[in-house]
PDB file of C-alpha atoms in Angstrom:
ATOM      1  CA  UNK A 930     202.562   2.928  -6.938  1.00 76.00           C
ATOM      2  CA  UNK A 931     203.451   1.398 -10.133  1.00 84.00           C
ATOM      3  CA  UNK A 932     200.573  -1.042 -10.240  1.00 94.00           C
ATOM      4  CA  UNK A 933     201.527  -3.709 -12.934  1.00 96.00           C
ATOM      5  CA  UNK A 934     204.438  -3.825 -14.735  1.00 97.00           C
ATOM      6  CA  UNK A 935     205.173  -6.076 -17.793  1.00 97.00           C
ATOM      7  CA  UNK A 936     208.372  -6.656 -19.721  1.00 97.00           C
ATOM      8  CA  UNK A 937     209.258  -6.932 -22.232  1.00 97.00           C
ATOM      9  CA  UNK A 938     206.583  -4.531 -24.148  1.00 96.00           C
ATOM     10  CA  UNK A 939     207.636  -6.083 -27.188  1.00 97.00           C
ATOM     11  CA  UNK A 940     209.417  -9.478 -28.014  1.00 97.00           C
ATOM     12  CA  UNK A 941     210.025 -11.446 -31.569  1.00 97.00           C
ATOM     13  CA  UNK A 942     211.124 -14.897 -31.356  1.00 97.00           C
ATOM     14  CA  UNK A 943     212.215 -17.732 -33.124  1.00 97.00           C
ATOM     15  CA  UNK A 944     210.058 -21.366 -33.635  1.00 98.00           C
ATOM     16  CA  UNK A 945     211.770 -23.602 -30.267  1.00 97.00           C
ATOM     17  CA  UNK A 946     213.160 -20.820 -28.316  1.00 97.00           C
ATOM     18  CA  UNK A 947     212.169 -20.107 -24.761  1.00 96.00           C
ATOM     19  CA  UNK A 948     211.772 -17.194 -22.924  1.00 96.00           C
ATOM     20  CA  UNK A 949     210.188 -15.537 -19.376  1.00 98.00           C
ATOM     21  CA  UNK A 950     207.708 -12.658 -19.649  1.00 98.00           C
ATOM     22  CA  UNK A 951     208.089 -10.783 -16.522  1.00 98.00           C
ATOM     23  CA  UNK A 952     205.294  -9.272 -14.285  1.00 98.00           C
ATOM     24  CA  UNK A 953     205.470  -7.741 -10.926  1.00 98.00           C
ATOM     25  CA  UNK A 954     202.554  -5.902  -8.753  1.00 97.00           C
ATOM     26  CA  UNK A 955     203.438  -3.517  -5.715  1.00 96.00           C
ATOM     27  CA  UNK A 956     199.564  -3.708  -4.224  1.00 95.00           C
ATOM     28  CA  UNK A 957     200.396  -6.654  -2.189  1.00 94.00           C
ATOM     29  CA  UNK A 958     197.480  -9.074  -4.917  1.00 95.00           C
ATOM     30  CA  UNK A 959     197.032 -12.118  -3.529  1.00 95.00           C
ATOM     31  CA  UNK A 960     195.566 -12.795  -6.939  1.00 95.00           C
ATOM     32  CA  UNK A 961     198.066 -12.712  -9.830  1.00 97.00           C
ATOM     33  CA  UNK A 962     196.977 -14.065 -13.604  1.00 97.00           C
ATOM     34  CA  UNK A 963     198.275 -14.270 -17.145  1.00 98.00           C
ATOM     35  CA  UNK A 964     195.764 -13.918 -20.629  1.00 97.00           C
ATOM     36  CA  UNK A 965     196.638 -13.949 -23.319  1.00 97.00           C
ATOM     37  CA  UNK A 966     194.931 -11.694 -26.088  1.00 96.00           C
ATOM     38  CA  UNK A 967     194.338 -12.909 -30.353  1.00 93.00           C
ATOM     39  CA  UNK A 968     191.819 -11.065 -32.312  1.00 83.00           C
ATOM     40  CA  UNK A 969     188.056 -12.032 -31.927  1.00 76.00           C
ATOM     41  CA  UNK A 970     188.447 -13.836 -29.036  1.00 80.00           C
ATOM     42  CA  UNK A 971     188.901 -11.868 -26.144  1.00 87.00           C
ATOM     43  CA  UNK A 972     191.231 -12.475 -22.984  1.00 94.00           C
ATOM     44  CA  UNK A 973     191.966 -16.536 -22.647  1.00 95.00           C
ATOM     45  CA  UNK A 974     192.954 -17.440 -18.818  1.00 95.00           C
ATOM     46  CA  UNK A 975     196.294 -18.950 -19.218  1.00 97.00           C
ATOM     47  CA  UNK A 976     197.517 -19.798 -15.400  1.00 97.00           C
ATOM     48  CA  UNK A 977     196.324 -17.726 -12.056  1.00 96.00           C
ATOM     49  CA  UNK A 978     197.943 -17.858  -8.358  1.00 96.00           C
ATOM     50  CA  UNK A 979     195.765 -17.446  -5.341  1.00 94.00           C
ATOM     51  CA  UNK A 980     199.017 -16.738  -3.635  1.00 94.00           C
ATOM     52  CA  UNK A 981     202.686 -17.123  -3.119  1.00 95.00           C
ATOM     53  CA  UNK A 982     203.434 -21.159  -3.986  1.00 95.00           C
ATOM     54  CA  UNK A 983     199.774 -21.683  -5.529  1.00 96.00           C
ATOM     55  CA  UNK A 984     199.191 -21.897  -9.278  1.00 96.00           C
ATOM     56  CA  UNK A 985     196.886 -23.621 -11.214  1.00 95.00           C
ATOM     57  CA  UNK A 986     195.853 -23.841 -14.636  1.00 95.00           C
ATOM     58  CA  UNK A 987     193.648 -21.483 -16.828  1.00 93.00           C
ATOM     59  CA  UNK A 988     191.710 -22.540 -20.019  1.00 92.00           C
ATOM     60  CA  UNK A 989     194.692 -22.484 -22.405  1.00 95.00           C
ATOM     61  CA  UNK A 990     197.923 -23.737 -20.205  1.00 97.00           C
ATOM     62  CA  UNK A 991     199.345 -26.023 -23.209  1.00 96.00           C
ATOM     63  CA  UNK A 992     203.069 -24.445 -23.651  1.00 96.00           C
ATOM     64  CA  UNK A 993     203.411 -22.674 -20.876  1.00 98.00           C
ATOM     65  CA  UNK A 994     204.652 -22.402 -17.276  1.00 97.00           C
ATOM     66  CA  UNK A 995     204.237 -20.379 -14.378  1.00 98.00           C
ATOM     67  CA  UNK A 996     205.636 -19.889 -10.792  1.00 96.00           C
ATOM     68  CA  UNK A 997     205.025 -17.394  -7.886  1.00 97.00           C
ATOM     69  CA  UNK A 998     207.767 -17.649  -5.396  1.00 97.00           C
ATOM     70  CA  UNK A 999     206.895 -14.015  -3.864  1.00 97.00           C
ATOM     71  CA  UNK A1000     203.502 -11.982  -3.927  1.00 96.00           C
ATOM     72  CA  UNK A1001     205.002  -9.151  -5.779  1.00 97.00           C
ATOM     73  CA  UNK A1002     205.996 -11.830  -9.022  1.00 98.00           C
ATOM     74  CA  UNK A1003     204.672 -13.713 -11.451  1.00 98.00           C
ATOM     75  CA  UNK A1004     206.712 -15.213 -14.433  1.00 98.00           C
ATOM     76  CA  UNK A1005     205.300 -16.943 -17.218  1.00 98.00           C
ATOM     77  CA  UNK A1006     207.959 -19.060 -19.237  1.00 98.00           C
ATOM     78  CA  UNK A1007     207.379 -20.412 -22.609  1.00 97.00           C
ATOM     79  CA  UNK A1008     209.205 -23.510 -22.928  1.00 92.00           C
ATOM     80  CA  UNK A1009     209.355 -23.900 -26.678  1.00 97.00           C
ATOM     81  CA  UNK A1010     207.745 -21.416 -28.654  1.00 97.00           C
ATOM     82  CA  UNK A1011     205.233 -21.884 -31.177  1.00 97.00           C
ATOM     83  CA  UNK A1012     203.951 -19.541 -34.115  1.00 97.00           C
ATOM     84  CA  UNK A1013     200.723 -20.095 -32.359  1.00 96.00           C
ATOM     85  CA  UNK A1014     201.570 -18.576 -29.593  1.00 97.00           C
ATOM     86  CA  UNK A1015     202.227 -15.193 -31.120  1.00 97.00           C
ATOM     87  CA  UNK A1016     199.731 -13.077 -29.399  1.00 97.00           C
ATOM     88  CA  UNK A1017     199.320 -10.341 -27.020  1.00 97.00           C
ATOM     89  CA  UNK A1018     199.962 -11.615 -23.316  1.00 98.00           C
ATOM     90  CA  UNK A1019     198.496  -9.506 -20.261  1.00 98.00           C
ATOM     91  CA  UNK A1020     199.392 -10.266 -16.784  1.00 98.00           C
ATOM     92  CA  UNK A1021     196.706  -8.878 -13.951  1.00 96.00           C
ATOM     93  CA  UNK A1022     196.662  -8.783 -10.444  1.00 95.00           C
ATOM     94  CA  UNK A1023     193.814  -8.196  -7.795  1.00 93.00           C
ATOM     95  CA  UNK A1024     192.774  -8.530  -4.069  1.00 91.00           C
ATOM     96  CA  UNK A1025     191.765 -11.528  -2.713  1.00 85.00           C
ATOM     97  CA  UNK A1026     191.486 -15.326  -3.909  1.00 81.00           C
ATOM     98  CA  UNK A1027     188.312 -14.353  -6.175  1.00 80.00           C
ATOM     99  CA  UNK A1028     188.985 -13.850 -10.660  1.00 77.00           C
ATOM    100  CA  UNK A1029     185.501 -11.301  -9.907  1.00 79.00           C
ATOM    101  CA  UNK A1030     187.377  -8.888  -7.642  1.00 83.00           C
ATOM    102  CA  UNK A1031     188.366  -5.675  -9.656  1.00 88.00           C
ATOM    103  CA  UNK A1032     191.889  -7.219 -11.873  1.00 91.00           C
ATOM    104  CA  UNK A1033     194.003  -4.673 -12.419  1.00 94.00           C
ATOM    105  CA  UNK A1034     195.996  -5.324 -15.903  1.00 95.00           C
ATOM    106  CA  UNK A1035     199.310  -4.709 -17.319  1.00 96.00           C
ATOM    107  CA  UNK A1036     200.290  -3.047 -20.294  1.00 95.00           C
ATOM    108  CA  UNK A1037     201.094  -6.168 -22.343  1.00 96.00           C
ATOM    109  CA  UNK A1038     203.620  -7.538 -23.929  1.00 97.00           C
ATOM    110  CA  UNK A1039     203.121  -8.147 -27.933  1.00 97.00           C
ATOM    111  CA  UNK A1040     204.908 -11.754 -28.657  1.00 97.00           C
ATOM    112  CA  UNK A1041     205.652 -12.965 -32.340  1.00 97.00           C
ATOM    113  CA  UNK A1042     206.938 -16.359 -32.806  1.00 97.00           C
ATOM    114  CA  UNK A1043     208.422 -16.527 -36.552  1.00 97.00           C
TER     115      UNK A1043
ATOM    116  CA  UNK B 794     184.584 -24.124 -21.583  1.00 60.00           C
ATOM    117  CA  UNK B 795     182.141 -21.852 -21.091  1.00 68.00           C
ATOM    118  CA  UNK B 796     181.471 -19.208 -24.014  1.00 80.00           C
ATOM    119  CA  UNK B 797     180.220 -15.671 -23.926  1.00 90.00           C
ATOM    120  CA  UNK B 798     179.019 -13.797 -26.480  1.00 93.00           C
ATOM    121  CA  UNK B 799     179.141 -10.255 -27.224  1.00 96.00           C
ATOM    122  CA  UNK B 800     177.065  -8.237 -29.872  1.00 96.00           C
ATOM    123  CA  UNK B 801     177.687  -6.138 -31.544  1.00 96.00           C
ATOM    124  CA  UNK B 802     181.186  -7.635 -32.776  1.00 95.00           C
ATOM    125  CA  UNK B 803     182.044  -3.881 -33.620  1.00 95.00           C
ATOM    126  CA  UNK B 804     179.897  -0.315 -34.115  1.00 95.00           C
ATOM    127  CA  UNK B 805     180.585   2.937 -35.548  1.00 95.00           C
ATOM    128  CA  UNK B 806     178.542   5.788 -34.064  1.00 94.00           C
ATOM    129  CA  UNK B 807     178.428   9.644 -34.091  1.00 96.00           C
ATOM    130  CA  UNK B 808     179.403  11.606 -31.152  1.00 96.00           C
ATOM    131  CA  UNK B 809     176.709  11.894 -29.138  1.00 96.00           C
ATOM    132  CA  UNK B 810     174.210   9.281 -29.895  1.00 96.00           C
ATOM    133  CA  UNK B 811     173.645   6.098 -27.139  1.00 97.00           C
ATOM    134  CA  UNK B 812     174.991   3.014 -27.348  1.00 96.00           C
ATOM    135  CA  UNK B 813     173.263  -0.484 -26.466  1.00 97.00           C
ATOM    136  CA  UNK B 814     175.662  -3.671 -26.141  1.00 98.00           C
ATOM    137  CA  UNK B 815     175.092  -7.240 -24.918  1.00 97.00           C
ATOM    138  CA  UNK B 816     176.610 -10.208 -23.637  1.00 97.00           C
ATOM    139  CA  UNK B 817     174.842 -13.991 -23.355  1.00 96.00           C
ATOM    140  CA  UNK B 818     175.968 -17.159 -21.877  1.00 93.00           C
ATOM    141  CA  UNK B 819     174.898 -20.554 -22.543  1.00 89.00           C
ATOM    142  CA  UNK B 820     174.990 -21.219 -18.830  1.00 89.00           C
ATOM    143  CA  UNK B 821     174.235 -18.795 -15.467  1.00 89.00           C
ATOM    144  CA  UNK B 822     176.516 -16.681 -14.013  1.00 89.00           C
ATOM    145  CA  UNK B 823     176.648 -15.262 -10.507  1.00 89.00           C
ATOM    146  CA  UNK B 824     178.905 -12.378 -11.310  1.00 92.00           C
ATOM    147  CA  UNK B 825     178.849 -10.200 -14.157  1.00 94.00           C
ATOM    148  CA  UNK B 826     182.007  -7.690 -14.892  1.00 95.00           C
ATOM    149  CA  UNK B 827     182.031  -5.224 -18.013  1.00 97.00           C
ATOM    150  CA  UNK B 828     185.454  -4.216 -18.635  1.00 97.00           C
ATOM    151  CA  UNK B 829     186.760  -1.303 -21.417  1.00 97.00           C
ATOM    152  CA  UNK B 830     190.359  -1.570 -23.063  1.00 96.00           C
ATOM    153  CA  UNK B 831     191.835   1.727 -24.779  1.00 95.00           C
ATOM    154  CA  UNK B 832     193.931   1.073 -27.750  1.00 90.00           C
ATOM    155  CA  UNK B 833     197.278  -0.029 -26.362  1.00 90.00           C
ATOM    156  CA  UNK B 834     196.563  -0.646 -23.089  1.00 93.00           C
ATOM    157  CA  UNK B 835     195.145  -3.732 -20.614  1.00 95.00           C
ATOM    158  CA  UNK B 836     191.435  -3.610 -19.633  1.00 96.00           C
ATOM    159  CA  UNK B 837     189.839  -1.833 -16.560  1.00 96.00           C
ATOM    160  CA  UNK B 838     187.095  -2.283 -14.927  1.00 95.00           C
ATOM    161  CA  UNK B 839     184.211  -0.286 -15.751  1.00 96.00           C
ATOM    162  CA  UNK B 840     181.110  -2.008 -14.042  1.00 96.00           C
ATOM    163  CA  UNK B 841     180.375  -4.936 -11.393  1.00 94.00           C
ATOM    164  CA  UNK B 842     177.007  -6.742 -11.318  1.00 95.00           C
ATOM    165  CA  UNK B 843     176.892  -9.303  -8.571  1.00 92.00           C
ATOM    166  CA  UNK B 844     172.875  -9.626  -8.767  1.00 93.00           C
ATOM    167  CA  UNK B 845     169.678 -10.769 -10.964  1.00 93.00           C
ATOM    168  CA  UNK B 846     168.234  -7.919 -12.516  1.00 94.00           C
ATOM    169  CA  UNK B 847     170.477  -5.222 -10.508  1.00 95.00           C
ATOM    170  CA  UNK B 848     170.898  -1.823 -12.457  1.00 97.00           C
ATOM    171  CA  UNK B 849     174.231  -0.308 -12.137  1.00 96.00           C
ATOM    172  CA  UNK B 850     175.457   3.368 -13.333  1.00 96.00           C
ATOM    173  CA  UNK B 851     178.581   4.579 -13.827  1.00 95.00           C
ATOM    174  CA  UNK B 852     178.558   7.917 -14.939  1.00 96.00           C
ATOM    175  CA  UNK B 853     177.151   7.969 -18.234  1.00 97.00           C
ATOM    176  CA  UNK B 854     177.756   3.807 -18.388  1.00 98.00           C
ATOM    177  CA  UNK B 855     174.864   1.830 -17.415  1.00 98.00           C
ATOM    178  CA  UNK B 856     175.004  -2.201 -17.159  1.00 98.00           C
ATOM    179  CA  UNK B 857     171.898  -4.522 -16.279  1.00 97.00           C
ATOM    180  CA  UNK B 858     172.267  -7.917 -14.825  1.00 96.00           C
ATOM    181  CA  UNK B 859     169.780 -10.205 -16.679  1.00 95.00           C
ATOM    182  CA  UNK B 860     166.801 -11.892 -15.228  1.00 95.00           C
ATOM    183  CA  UNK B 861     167.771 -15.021 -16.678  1.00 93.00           C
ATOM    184  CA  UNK B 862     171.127 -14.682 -15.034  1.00 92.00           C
ATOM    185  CA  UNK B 863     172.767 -15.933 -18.268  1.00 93.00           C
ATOM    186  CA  UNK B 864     172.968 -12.302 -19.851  1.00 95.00           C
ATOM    187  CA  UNK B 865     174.049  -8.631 -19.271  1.00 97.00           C
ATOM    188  CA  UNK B 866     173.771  -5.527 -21.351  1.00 97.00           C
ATOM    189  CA  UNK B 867     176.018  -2.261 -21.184  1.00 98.00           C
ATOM    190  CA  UNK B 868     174.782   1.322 -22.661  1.00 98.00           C
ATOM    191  CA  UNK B 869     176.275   4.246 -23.024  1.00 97.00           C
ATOM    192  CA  UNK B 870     174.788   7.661 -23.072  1.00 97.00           C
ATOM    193  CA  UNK B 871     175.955  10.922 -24.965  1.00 96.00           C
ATOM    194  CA  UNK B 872     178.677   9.369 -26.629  1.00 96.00           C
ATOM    195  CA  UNK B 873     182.208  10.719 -26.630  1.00 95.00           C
ATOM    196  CA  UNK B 874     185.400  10.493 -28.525  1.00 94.00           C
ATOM    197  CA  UNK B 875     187.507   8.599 -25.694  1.00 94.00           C
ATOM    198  CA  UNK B 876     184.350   5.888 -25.279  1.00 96.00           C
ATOM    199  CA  UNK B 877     186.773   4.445 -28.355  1.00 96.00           C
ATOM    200  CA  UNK B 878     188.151   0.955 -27.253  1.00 96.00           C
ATOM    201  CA  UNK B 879     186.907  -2.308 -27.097  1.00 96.00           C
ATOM    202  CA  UNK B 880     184.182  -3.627 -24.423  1.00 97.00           C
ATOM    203  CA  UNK B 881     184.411  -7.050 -22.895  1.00 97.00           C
ATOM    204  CA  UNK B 882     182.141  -8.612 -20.483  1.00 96.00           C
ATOM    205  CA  UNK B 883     183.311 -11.251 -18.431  1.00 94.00           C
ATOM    206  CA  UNK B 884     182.447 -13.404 -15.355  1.00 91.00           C
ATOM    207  CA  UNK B 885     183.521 -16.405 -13.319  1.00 88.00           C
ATOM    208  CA  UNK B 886     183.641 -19.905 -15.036  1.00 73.00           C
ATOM    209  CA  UNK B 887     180.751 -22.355 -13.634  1.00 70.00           C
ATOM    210  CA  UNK B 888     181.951 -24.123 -10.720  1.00 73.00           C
ATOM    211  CA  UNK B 889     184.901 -21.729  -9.616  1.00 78.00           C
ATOM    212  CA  UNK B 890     185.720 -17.848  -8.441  1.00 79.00           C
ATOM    213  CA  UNK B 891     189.120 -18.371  -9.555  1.00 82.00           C
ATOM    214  CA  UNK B 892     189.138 -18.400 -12.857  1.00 88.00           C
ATOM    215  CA  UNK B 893     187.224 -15.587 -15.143  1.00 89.00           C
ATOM    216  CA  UNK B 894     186.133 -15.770 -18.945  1.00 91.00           C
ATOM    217  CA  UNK B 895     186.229 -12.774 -21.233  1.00 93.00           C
ATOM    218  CA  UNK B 896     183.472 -12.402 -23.742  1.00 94.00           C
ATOM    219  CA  UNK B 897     184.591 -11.691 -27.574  1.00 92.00           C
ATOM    220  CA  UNK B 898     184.178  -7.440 -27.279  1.00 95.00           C
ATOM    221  CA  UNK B 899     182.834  -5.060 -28.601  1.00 96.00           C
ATOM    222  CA  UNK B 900     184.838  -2.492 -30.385  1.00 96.00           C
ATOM    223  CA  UNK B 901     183.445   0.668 -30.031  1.00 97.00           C
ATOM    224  CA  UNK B 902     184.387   3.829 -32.967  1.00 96.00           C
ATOM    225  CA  UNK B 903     182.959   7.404 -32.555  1.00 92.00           C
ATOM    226  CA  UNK B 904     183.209   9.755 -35.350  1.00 87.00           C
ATOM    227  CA  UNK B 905     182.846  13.358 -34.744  1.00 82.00           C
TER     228      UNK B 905
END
């Protein structure tokens, strides 16, 4: 099993360009969620999925999208990046419908925005 | 949204010595978690507290659900080199299972 997998592991981008962090669990998660990471302030909820077709919105969704057309995936796009979205972005998946069920995480990928 | 807050924001112990940590809420919780990240890596799970005043142990980790139900505390015993990382607590916002909030952290250094 490779658990959760996260790429890139590293990304630099420029103020207004888009891009699609990938993540992809082999556990068969209903549960699938992206945080993203600054320093002092722990893990933010960005968007979750309860399941294939079902996202919603986390506390900090401004700039970003999300889809989850399988179980196994769960893209999250930034339409037009920001330099305040540079930041460390972890995507985590876990059994269930429930955020308190063990979430396994990602590696992370490490985003600058210049 | 709701806030948790962790204290210490960071400590530097010795090998060996115990370690006390704590997380508040301005608002109840039903569901504490206490989660450790390594340097480098995404958080795991250390600890799940799903009751008022239930003591959990994990090894050498110990974590208390608060009587209040808007606090939990996390020691560690007998300190050791790889304890090193950052501790978050974190629970379910009010009103939904869906969506979780991370605490600040604690980041944890042990000198030998």
């Amino acid at each position: 099993n490779a658990g959760v997998t996260q790429t890139p592991k590293f990304q630099v981008l420029k103020t207004g360009q888009s891009m699609t962090l990938q993540c992809a669990q082999d556990m068969n998660h209903e549960y699938m969620s992206w945080y993203r990471q600054d320093p002092g302030m722990g893990l933010r909820l960005i968007h979750y999925s309860v399941g294939a077709g079902i996202t919603d919105q986390g506390e900090v969704p401004n700039g970003y999208n999300v889809s989850r057309s399988t179980t196994e995936d769960f893209p999250l796009r930034l339409l037009s990046a920001a330099p305040s979205q540079t930041s460390v972005y972890f995507c985590a998946s876990s059994w269930g419908q429930s955020s308190y069920n063990e979430q396994f995480f990602g590696p992370g990928t490490r985003l600058t925005v210049l | 949204g709701q806030q948790l807050n962790q204290s210490p924001q960071s400590m530097f112990i010795q090998e060996g010595e115990d370690v006390s940590m704590n997380c508040t809420s301005s608002s109840i919780f039903n569901t504490w978690l206490w989660y450790k990240q390594d340097p480098g890596e995404g958080p795991v799970l250390l600890i799940a507290l799903y009751k008022a005043g239930e003591l959990t142990s994990n090894g050498r980790l110990t974590a208390q659900f608060g009587i209040t139900r808007k606090d939990s505390f996390l020691n560690i015993s007998a300190s050791i080199p790889s304890d090193v990382g950052i501790y978050f607590c974190a629970g379910p916002s009010y009103g939904t299972a869906s969506k979780l909030t991370f605490g600040t952290g604690t980041r944890l250094q042990v000198t030998l």
